Short mmCIF file of C-alpha atoms and ligand atoms in Angstrom, two decimals:
data_model
loop_
_atom_site.label_atom_id
_atom_site.label_comp_id
_atom_site.label_asym_id
_atom_site.label_seq_id
_atom_site.Cartn_x
_atom_site.Cartn_y
_atom_site.Cartn_z
CA MET A 1 -14.98 0.61 52.46
CA ILE A 2 -15.05 0.56 48.69
CA GLU A 3 -11.97 1.02 46.79
CA ARG A 4 -11.37 3.72 44.37
CA ALA A 5 -10.13 1.60 41.98
CA ASP A 6 -13.59 -0.61 42.22
CA LEU A 7 -15.82 2.91 41.91
CA ALA A 8 -14.02 3.54 39.23
CA MET A 9 -14.26 0.28 37.63
CA THR A 10 -18.61 0.46 37.95
CA LYS A 11 -18.82 4.00 36.65
CA ASP A 12 -20.76 4.56 33.99
CA TRP A 13 -18.17 7.95 32.60
CA SER A 14 -18.28 10.02 29.47
CA MET A 15 -15.67 10.30 27.56
CA ASN A 16 -14.28 13.76 29.22
CA THR A 17 -14.40 11.96 32.40
CA LYS A 18 -12.59 9.00 31.35
CA ILE A 19 -10.28 10.18 29.80
CA ILE A 20 -8.95 11.93 33.14
CA HIS A 21 -9.75 8.44 35.22
CA ASP A 22 -10.03 5.68 33.16
CA ASN A 23 -7.44 3.14 34.33
CA GLN A 24 -5.21 5.71 36.31
CA PHE A 25 -5.33 5.35 40.08
CA PRO A 26 -3.05 7.00 42.83
CA ASP A 27 -0.06 5.69 43.22
CA PRO A 28 -0.26 3.05 46.27
CA GLU A 29 2.43 4.28 47.87
CA THR A 30 3.03 7.59 47.99
CA ARG A 31 -0.47 8.60 47.30
CA ALA A 32 0.50 11.34 44.34
CA ILE A 33 -2.32 11.36 41.88
CA SER A 34 -0.27 12.31 38.93
CA GLN A 35 1.66 8.77 37.11
CA SER A 36 5.29 7.72 38.33
CA VAL A 37 8.05 7.79 35.43
CA VAL A 38 9.67 4.48 35.95
CA PRO A 39 12.53 4.16 33.75
CA ALA A 40 13.86 1.08 34.60
CA VAL A 41 15.06 -1.73 32.09
CA ALA A 42 15.41 -4.40 34.41
CA TYR A 43 12.98 -5.86 37.32
CA ALA A 44 13.37 -7.62 39.98
CA PHE A 45 11.62 -11.14 40.27
CA PRO A 46 11.38 -12.66 44.41
CA ASP A 47 12.52 -16.00 42.57
CA ALA A 48 12.88 -17.89 39.27
CA GLU A 49 10.09 -19.59 38.96
CA THR A 50 8.05 -15.82 39.01
CA ALA A 51 10.64 -14.46 36.29
CA ALA A 52 9.73 -17.52 34.40
CA GLU A 53 5.87 -17.11 35.14
CA VAL A 54 6.10 -13.31 33.69
CA VAL A 55 7.94 -13.85 30.76
CA SER A 56 5.45 -16.78 29.63
CA ASP A 57 2.63 -14.18 30.61
CA GLY A 58 2.05 -16.43 33.54
CA ALA A 59 2.03 -13.66 35.66
CA LYS A 60 1.33 -9.58 35.48
CA GLY A 61 4.80 -7.79 35.79
CA VAL A 62 7.71 -6.39 33.31
CA TYR A 63 10.24 -8.15 32.46
CA TYR A 64 12.38 -6.01 30.14
CA GLY A 65 12.22 -2.64 29.28
CA ARG A 66 12.26 -3.34 25.76
CA TYR A 67 8.67 -5.01 26.25
CA GLY A 68 7.34 -2.52 27.72
CA ASN A 69 7.37 -0.55 31.43
CA PRO A 70 4.74 0.19 34.40
CA THR A 71 4.28 3.98 32.61
CA LEU A 72 3.45 2.41 29.20
CA HIS A 73 0.93 0.06 31.03
CA VAL A 74 -1.22 2.25 32.50
CA LEU A 75 -1.57 4.78 29.65
CA GLU A 76 -1.90 1.55 26.75
CA ARG A 77 -4.47 1.05 29.44
CA LYS A 78 -6.05 4.00 29.21
CA ILE A 79 -6.15 4.03 25.15
CA ALA A 80 -7.84 0.90 25.26
CA GLY A 81 -10.77 1.86 27.67
CA LEU A 82 -11.22 5.14 25.63
CA GLU A 83 -11.28 3.33 22.30
CA GLY A 84 -13.54 0.47 23.92
CA GLY A 85 -10.65 -2.13 23.07
CA GLU A 86 -9.48 -5.71 25.12
CA ALA A 87 -6.18 -3.93 24.70
CA ALA A 88 -3.78 -1.65 23.72
CA LEU A 89 0.40 -1.19 22.64
CA GLY A 90 2.51 1.77 22.85
CA VAL A 91 5.16 2.25 20.55
CA ALA A 92 7.49 4.60 19.69
CA SER A 93 5.72 6.19 16.77
CA GLY A 94 2.33 6.58 14.71
CA MET A 95 4.80 4.35 12.09
CA ALA A 96 5.82 1.64 14.34
CA ALA A 97 2.14 1.22 14.98
CA ILE A 98 1.16 0.75 11.25
CA SER A 99 3.94 -0.96 10.71
CA ILE A 100 2.98 -3.67 13.46
CA ALA A 101 -0.47 -3.70 12.67
CA LEU A 102 0.22 -4.80 9.03
CA LEU A 103 2.50 -7.02 10.15
CA GLY A 104 0.69 -8.96 12.74
CA PHE A 105 -1.41 -10.07 9.65
CA LEU A 106 0.64 -10.46 7.00
CA LYS A 107 3.33 -12.85 5.65
CA HIS A 108 4.99 -13.40 2.81
CA GLY A 109 2.81 -14.32 0.14
CA ASP A 110 -0.45 -12.09 1.61
CA HIS A 111 -2.25 -9.26 -0.06
CA VAL A 112 -3.78 -6.37 1.95
CA VAL A 113 -6.64 -3.95 0.44
CA VAL A 114 -5.91 -0.30 1.21
CA THR A 115 -7.71 2.88 0.35
CA LYS A 116 -6.50 4.53 -1.98
CA ASP A 117 -5.69 8.09 0.18
CA VAL A 118 -3.30 6.88 2.71
CA TYR A 119 -0.72 9.20 5.02
CA GLY A 120 2.59 9.47 2.83
CA GLY A 121 4.29 7.31 5.06
CA THR A 122 2.01 4.74 5.10
CA TYR A 123 2.10 4.69 0.81
CA SER A 124 5.56 4.51 1.42
CA PHE A 125 6.06 1.32 3.73
CA LEU A 126 3.19 -0.49 1.48
CA THR A 127 4.78 0.29 -1.53
CA SER A 128 8.42 0.14 -1.25
CA LEU A 129 9.61 -2.01 2.24
CA ALA A 130 6.63 -4.00 2.43
CA PRO A 131 7.22 -5.65 -1.16
CA ARG A 132 10.48 -6.69 -0.32
CA PHE A 133 9.10 -9.29 2.57
CA GLY A 134 6.74 -10.47 -0.05
CA ILE A 135 3.65 -8.59 0.80
CA GLU A 136 1.39 -7.71 -2.37
CA VAL A 137 -1.13 -4.39 -1.96
CA ASP A 138 -3.88 -2.92 -3.81
CA PHE A 139 -4.94 0.83 -3.22
CA VAL A 140 -8.82 1.31 -4.20
CA ASP A 141 -11.53 3.84 -3.91
CA CYS A 142 -13.01 2.34 -0.69
CA THR A 143 -15.90 4.65 -1.04
CA GLU A 144 -17.52 2.82 -3.51
CA ILE A 145 -18.24 -0.54 -1.98
CA VAL A 146 -17.90 -2.42 -5.30
CA SER A 147 -13.96 -1.40 -6.20
CA LEU A 148 -13.62 -2.26 -2.32
CA LEU A 149 -15.29 -5.80 -2.81
CA SER A 150 -13.77 -6.67 -6.47
CA ALA A 151 -9.64 -5.80 -5.07
CA ILE A 152 -10.26 -9.24 -2.66
CA LYS A 153 -8.58 -11.79 -3.71
CA PRO A 154 -7.58 -15.29 -2.33
CA ASN A 155 -5.02 -14.22 -0.33
CA THR A 156 -5.74 -11.39 0.56
CA ARG A 157 -5.15 -11.42 4.25
CA ALA A 158 -6.42 -8.03 5.58
CA VAL A 159 -8.10 -4.58 5.10
CA TYR A 160 -6.91 -1.34 5.83
CA ILE A 161 -8.16 1.98 5.56
CA GLU A 162 -7.81 5.76 7.38
CA THR A 163 -11.28 7.92 7.76
CA PRO A 164 -10.54 10.83 7.23
CA SER A 165 -8.23 10.52 5.25
CA ASN A 166 -4.93 12.37 5.41
CA PRO A 167 -4.59 15.25 3.83
CA ARG A 168 -8.22 15.38 1.80
CA LEU A 169 -10.42 14.24 4.34
CA THR A 170 -12.23 11.43 2.42
CA VAL A 171 -15.03 9.82 4.83
CA LEU A 172 -15.48 5.83 4.81
CA ASP A 173 -18.44 3.91 5.72
CA ILE A 174 -16.17 1.70 8.58
CA LYS A 175 -20.43 -0.14 9.28
CA ILE A 176 -20.21 -1.00 5.73
CA ILE A 177 -16.47 -1.99 5.38
CA GLY A 178 -16.82 -4.16 8.33
CA GLU A 179 -19.60 -5.98 7.53
CA LEU A 180 -18.21 -7.31 4.22
CA CYS A 181 -14.77 -7.82 5.68
CA LYS A 182 -16.39 -9.64 8.70
CA THR A 183 -17.75 -12.08 5.46
CA HIS A 184 -14.63 -12.51 4.15
CA GLN A 185 -13.31 -13.22 7.41
CA LEU A 186 -10.98 -9.92 6.93
CA PRO A 187 -9.33 -8.12 9.44
CA LEU A 188 -10.40 -4.31 9.27
CA ILE A 189 -7.55 -2.18 10.44
CA VAL A 190 -8.47 2.01 10.94
CA ASP A 191 -6.57 5.02 11.10
CA ASN A 192 -7.98 6.68 13.97
CA THR A 193 -5.20 9.23 14.37
CA PHE A 194 -7.27 12.34 12.49
CA MET A 195 -10.39 11.80 15.07
CA SER A 196 -8.96 10.91 18.12
CA PRO A 197 -11.53 8.10 20.63
CA CYS A 198 -13.01 11.64 21.25
CA LEU A 199 -14.83 12.11 18.00
CA GLN A 200 -14.98 8.10 16.35
CA LYS A 201 -14.72 4.84 18.14
CA PRO A 202 -14.00 2.22 14.95
CA LEU A 203 -14.28 -0.69 17.65
CA ASP A 204 -17.90 -0.22 17.99
CA ILE A 205 -18.92 0.12 14.83
CA GLY A 206 -17.00 -3.38 12.54
CA ALA A 207 -13.13 -2.62 13.06
CA ASP A 208 -11.18 -4.95 14.42
CA ILE A 209 -7.75 -2.65 14.79
CA VAL A 210 -7.59 1.22 15.87
CA VAL A 211 -4.12 2.86 15.01
CA HIS A 212 -3.13 5.70 16.52
CA SER A 213 -0.67 8.66 15.63
CA ALA A 214 -0.51 9.66 18.92
CA THR A 215 2.18 11.98 18.08
CA LYS A 216 -1.34 13.81 16.60
CA TYR A 217 -4.48 14.60 18.98
CA ILE A 218 -3.81 12.29 21.80
CA ASN A 219 -0.40 13.52 23.07
CA GLY A 220 -1.53 17.55 21.65
CA HIS A 221 1.62 19.12 22.51
CA GLY A 222 3.99 18.70 19.42
CA ASP A 223 6.34 17.24 21.61
CA VAL A 224 6.06 13.35 21.38
CA LEU A 225 6.36 10.47 19.45
CA ALA A 226 4.14 7.85 19.49
CA GLY A 227 1.58 5.60 18.04
CA PHE A 228 -0.92 2.51 19.62
CA VAL A 229 -2.22 -0.33 18.13
CA VAL A 230 -5.74 -1.18 20.08
CA GLY A 231 -7.64 -4.63 19.40
CA LYS A 232 -7.84 -8.22 20.60
CA LYS A 233 -6.23 -8.65 23.43
CA ASP A 234 -4.31 -12.63 21.82
CA VAL A 235 -3.66 -10.23 19.40
CA ILE A 236 -1.68 -7.31 20.81
CA ASP A 237 0.06 -9.74 23.04
CA PHE A 238 1.42 -11.31 19.43
CA MET A 239 2.30 -8.03 18.53
CA ARG A 240 4.26 -6.97 21.80
CA LYS A 241 6.23 -10.43 21.69
CA LYS A 242 6.70 -10.61 18.20
CA LEU A 243 6.88 -7.50 16.75
CA MET A 244 7.64 -4.47 19.20
CA GLY A 245 9.65 -6.91 20.90
CA ASP A 246 11.44 -8.27 18.68
CA LEU A 247 11.53 -5.02 16.42
CA GLY A 248 12.11 -2.73 19.34
CA GLN A 249 9.58 -0.52 18.88
CA ASN A 250 9.13 0.33 22.27
CA LEU A 251 7.88 3.17 23.98
CA ASN A 252 9.74 4.78 26.70
CA ALA A 253 8.77 6.22 30.02
CA TRP A 254 8.88 9.79 29.70
CA GLU A 255 7.57 9.70 26.63
CA SER A 256 4.67 7.63 27.74
CA PHE A 257 4.30 10.44 31.35
CA LEU A 258 3.85 13.46 29.11
CA ILE A 259 1.55 11.57 26.79
CA LEU A 260 -0.43 10.79 29.97
CA ARG A 261 -0.08 14.55 31.34
CA GLY A 262 -1.59 15.64 27.32
CA ILE A 263 -3.81 13.30 26.90
CA LYS A 264 -6.20 15.11 30.26
CA THR A 265 -6.92 18.16 28.16
CA MET A 266 -7.51 16.05 24.56
CA GLY A 267 -11.31 16.37 25.50
CA LEU A 268 -10.94 20.14 25.97
CA ARG A 269 -8.70 20.43 22.49
CA VAL A 270 -10.57 18.34 20.19
CA GLU A 271 -13.47 20.58 20.81
CA ARG A 272 -11.81 24.16 20.50
CA HIS A 273 -10.13 22.15 17.00
CA CYS A 274 -13.65 21.28 15.68
CA SER A 275 -15.24 25.08 16.69
CA SER A 276 -12.78 26.63 14.71
CA ALA A 277 -12.50 24.06 12.03
CA GLN A 278 -15.57 24.36 11.19
CA LYS A 279 -15.67 28.50 11.51
CA ILE A 280 -12.83 28.08 9.20
CA ALA A 281 -13.88 25.90 6.32
CA GLU A 282 -17.11 28.55 6.27
CA PHE A 283 -14.68 30.97 5.63
CA LEU A 284 -12.74 29.52 3.50
CA GLU A 285 -15.69 28.01 1.18
CA SER A 286 -16.93 31.75 0.82
CA HIS A 287 -13.87 33.24 0.04
CA PRO A 288 -13.63 34.53 -4.04
CA PHE A 289 -9.72 33.60 -4.37
CA VAL A 290 -10.42 29.88 -2.92
CA GLU A 291 -11.34 27.01 -5.65
CA LYS A 292 -12.40 24.17 -3.36
CA VAL A 293 -12.40 23.41 0.40
CA TYR A 294 -12.41 20.10 1.87
CA TYR A 295 -13.41 19.17 5.25
CA PRO A 296 -16.42 16.61 6.70
CA GLY A 297 -18.43 19.62 8.52
CA LEU A 298 -19.55 21.29 5.27
CA LYS A 299 -22.77 20.30 3.54
CA SER A 300 -20.62 20.57 0.19
CA HIS A 301 -17.76 17.45 1.04
CA PRO A 302 -19.67 14.23 -1.16
CA GLN A 303 -19.20 12.15 2.65
CA HIS A 304 -21.05 14.95 4.86
CA GLU A 305 -24.44 12.72 6.12
CA LEU A 306 -21.70 9.91 6.36
CA ALA A 307 -19.52 12.20 8.75
CA LYS A 308 -22.53 12.95 10.82
CA ARG A 309 -23.24 9.55 11.44
CA GLN A 310 -20.29 7.93 12.15
CA MET A 311 -18.23 10.60 13.76
CA LEU A 312 -19.06 12.56 17.32
CA GLY A 313 -17.28 16.10 15.19
CA MET A 314 -15.69 17.26 12.18
CA GLY A 315 -12.04 17.32 12.93
CA GLY A 316 -9.49 19.82 13.18
CA ILE A 317 -7.93 19.46 9.81
CA ILE A 318 -9.23 21.80 6.39
CA SER A 319 -7.52 21.39 3.35
CA PHE A 320 -7.87 23.80 0.05
CA GLU A 321 -7.07 24.93 -3.05
CA VAL A 322 -6.46 28.36 -4.17
CA LYS A 323 -7.80 29.79 -7.27
CA GLY A 324 -4.34 29.37 -9.61
CA GLY A 325 -2.90 26.38 -8.30
CA LEU A 326 0.25 25.59 -7.14
CA VAL A 327 1.96 28.62 -6.97
CA GLU A 328 -0.68 30.57 -5.85
CA GLY A 329 -0.53 27.42 -3.10
CA LYS A 330 3.07 27.94 -2.29
CA ARG A 331 2.64 31.77 -2.41
CA LEU A 332 -0.40 31.53 0.43
CA ILE A 333 1.60 29.72 2.43
CA ASN A 334 4.61 31.99 2.55
CA ALA A 335 2.29 34.89 3.23
CA LEU A 336 0.80 33.25 6.47
CA GLN A 337 2.22 35.13 9.20
CA LEU A 338 0.41 33.54 12.24
CA ALA A 339 0.32 29.53 10.84
CA MET A 340 3.53 27.96 10.82
CA ILE A 341 5.08 25.74 7.34
CA SER A 342 5.40 22.27 9.31
CA PHE A 343 5.08 18.91 9.22
CA SER A 344 2.29 17.25 11.50
CA LEU A 345 -0.56 18.27 12.62
CA GLY A 346 -3.27 18.53 16.34
CA ASP A 347 -0.98 20.83 18.35
CA PRO A 348 -1.87 23.84 19.83
CA GLU A 349 -0.27 25.18 16.33
CA THR A 350 -2.11 26.39 13.56
CA LEU A 351 0.36 24.37 11.45
CA VAL A 352 -0.12 24.86 7.10
CA GLN A 353 1.46 22.57 4.65
CA HIS A 354 1.43 21.70 0.44
CA PRO A 355 1.12 17.62 0.60
CA ALA A 356 2.51 16.99 -3.02
CA SER A 357 6.14 18.75 -1.99
CA MET A 358 6.13 17.45 1.58
CA THR A 359 3.86 14.68 3.39
CA HIS A 360 3.03 13.06 0.07
CA ALA A 361 6.31 13.42 -1.79
CA ALA A 362 6.90 9.92 -1.61
CA ILE A 363 3.80 9.29 -3.84
CA PRO A 364 4.64 9.86 -7.33
CA LYS A 365 2.50 12.88 -9.02
CA GLU A 366 0.89 10.33 -11.08
CA GLU A 367 -0.42 8.03 -8.16
CA ARG A 368 -1.37 11.19 -5.99
CA LEU A 369 -3.69 12.91 -8.52
CA LYS A 370 -5.51 9.79 -8.89
CA PHE A 371 -5.26 10.27 -4.41
CA GLY A 372 -7.00 13.30 -5.65
CA ILE A 373 -4.15 15.39 -3.67
CA SER A 374 -3.21 18.36 -5.99
CA ASP A 375 -0.07 20.52 -6.66
CA GLY A 376 -2.42 23.35 -5.76
CA LEU A 377 -3.40 21.27 -2.31
CA ILE A 378 -2.43 22.93 1.06
CA ARG A 379 -3.58 21.05 4.54
CA LEU A 380 -4.07 22.93 7.52
CA SER A 381 -4.34 22.46 10.83
CA VAL A 382 -6.63 24.48 13.55
CA GLY A 383 -4.43 24.57 16.36
CA LEU A 384 -5.57 26.27 19.58
CA GLU A 385 -5.34 30.42 18.87
CA ASP A 386 -8.62 32.17 18.47
CA ALA A 387 -10.07 31.45 15.34
CA ASN A 388 -11.00 34.78 14.36
CA ASP A 389 -7.13 35.34 14.58
CA ILE A 390 -6.53 32.31 12.13
CA ILE A 391 -9.17 33.76 10.07
CA LYS A 392 -7.41 37.62 9.91
CA ASP A 393 -3.67 35.38 8.71
CA LEU A 394 -5.41 33.57 6.12
CA ASP A 395 -7.46 36.46 4.67
CA GLN A 396 -3.85 38.99 5.02
CA ALA A 397 -2.47 35.96 2.79
CA LEU A 398 -4.93 35.49 0.54
CA SER A 399 -5.66 39.51 0.07
CA SER A 400 -2.22 39.83 -0.23
CA LEU A 401 -1.30 36.72 -3.04
CA PHE A 402 -3.86 38.64 -5.05
CA SER A 403 -2.91 41.91 -4.95
CA VAL A 404 0.25 40.90 -6.40
CA SER A 405 -0.69 38.96 -8.92
CA GLY A 406 -2.86 41.80 -9.95
CA ARG A 407 -6.51 40.52 -9.39
N1 LIG B 501 -1.32 8.19 10.85
C1 LIG B 501 -1.70 9.32 10.17
C2 LIG B 501 -3.16 9.40 9.47
C3 LIG B 501 -0.64 10.46 10.03
O1 LIG B 501 -1.02 11.44 9.76
C4 LIG B 501 0.44 10.25 10.25
C5 LIG B 501 1.95 11.31 10.57
C6 LIG B 501 0.89 9.47 10.91
C7 LIG B 501 0.29 7.57 10.64
C8 LIG B 501 2.23 8.38 11.44
O2 LIG B 501 2.72 9.09 12.53
P1 LIG B 501 3.96 9.18 12.92
O3 LIG B 501 5.11 8.61 12.78
O4 LIG B 501 4.70 10.43 12.23
O5 LIG B 501 3.62 9.45 14.81
N2 LIG B 501 1.72 12.11 9.06
C9 LIG B 501 2.09 13.73 9.83
C10 LIG B 501 1.49 14.42 8.83
O6 LIG B 501 0.65 14.71 8.52
N3 LIG B 501 2.86 14.92 8.47
O7 LIG B 501 3.84 14.71 9.58
C11 LIG B 501 3.74 13.40 10.09
#
């Protein structure tokens, strides 16, 4: 009889099937289909020799909860499979994944080139904590390959990009940047949070490492903080032992289980996020009170053609500016009735926020403006509600805003 596990290994499934079945098998003892939660911190060994072998990585197994747990390991195998990487490391947050990925390649005296618009937490880590350990950073416009090339120094040890970027949805050419990195023997780290593996697989087109805030689309329910680093096994093993383990950044079994449950609907969710976001972006772009819309699915987006080549869908995040600026922008988000003012993104609920005073407040204003984050910019994470209801909500908020101000 062919074992289901063997069959699963040989199937060339599409992403939606892989999300549900890849690297996940019924429990051999109970035949339970949903994953067991194993919260144990300690694991018993039959003898001292086996214990030593597991610790030295010579044998499969778990030896202490800070280095992972069996529930997490199922999830890590699944994420590695979906991203097309050799191995994955699941950690306590997206920021844990990002800091581990960077510290995995950088040490005192090293330099990293980072694309100019990145998540505010990443910026904060790179400008306040990393310099305390002697790590230098330069933020450059990676849409200009010459700017990236000229930022590379003799002590550059990594290139870090986020595409599409938070919050301006700048799309970067992973293939071209990957080729440049290969020429200079630099690892390319890509934050794939806004896309999820459903829409973009950076490892297939030139990246060496993928990082995720799984808090967003991967879990998809706004109830878990988690992150992943995906890449070559030796690199991930080092990060597991020396960074996650020694810094105590592990993801616990219960949260791993919640993600294993949440991820099953990722294919469906992401499809809906994308189709609704396209409709809403088109509505906003045609609205007389909206100054500018940033969404890769719009023809007006500067990297629309690249986005169509590189991404399987345009994602669920839209940024826009209302006519007027800061005051009008804040009044608009206060007038929304369905969308909630909140940090985070990728949840079932539509969430709206003001990057200059919320997610990107850590970036000084002068820098923020260079990153294209104006005071009036609003970011919308399109939820799973009916797109027409989200449009109605935006419409009423825009109308109320300008009827009050007499425009
Ligand atoms: N990468 C990106 C692109 C993000 O947007 C975030 C968080 C992170 C990494 C960090 O993930 P975390 O540690 O929170 O799991 N983005 C947030 C945002 O836009 N609003 O609140 C958090």
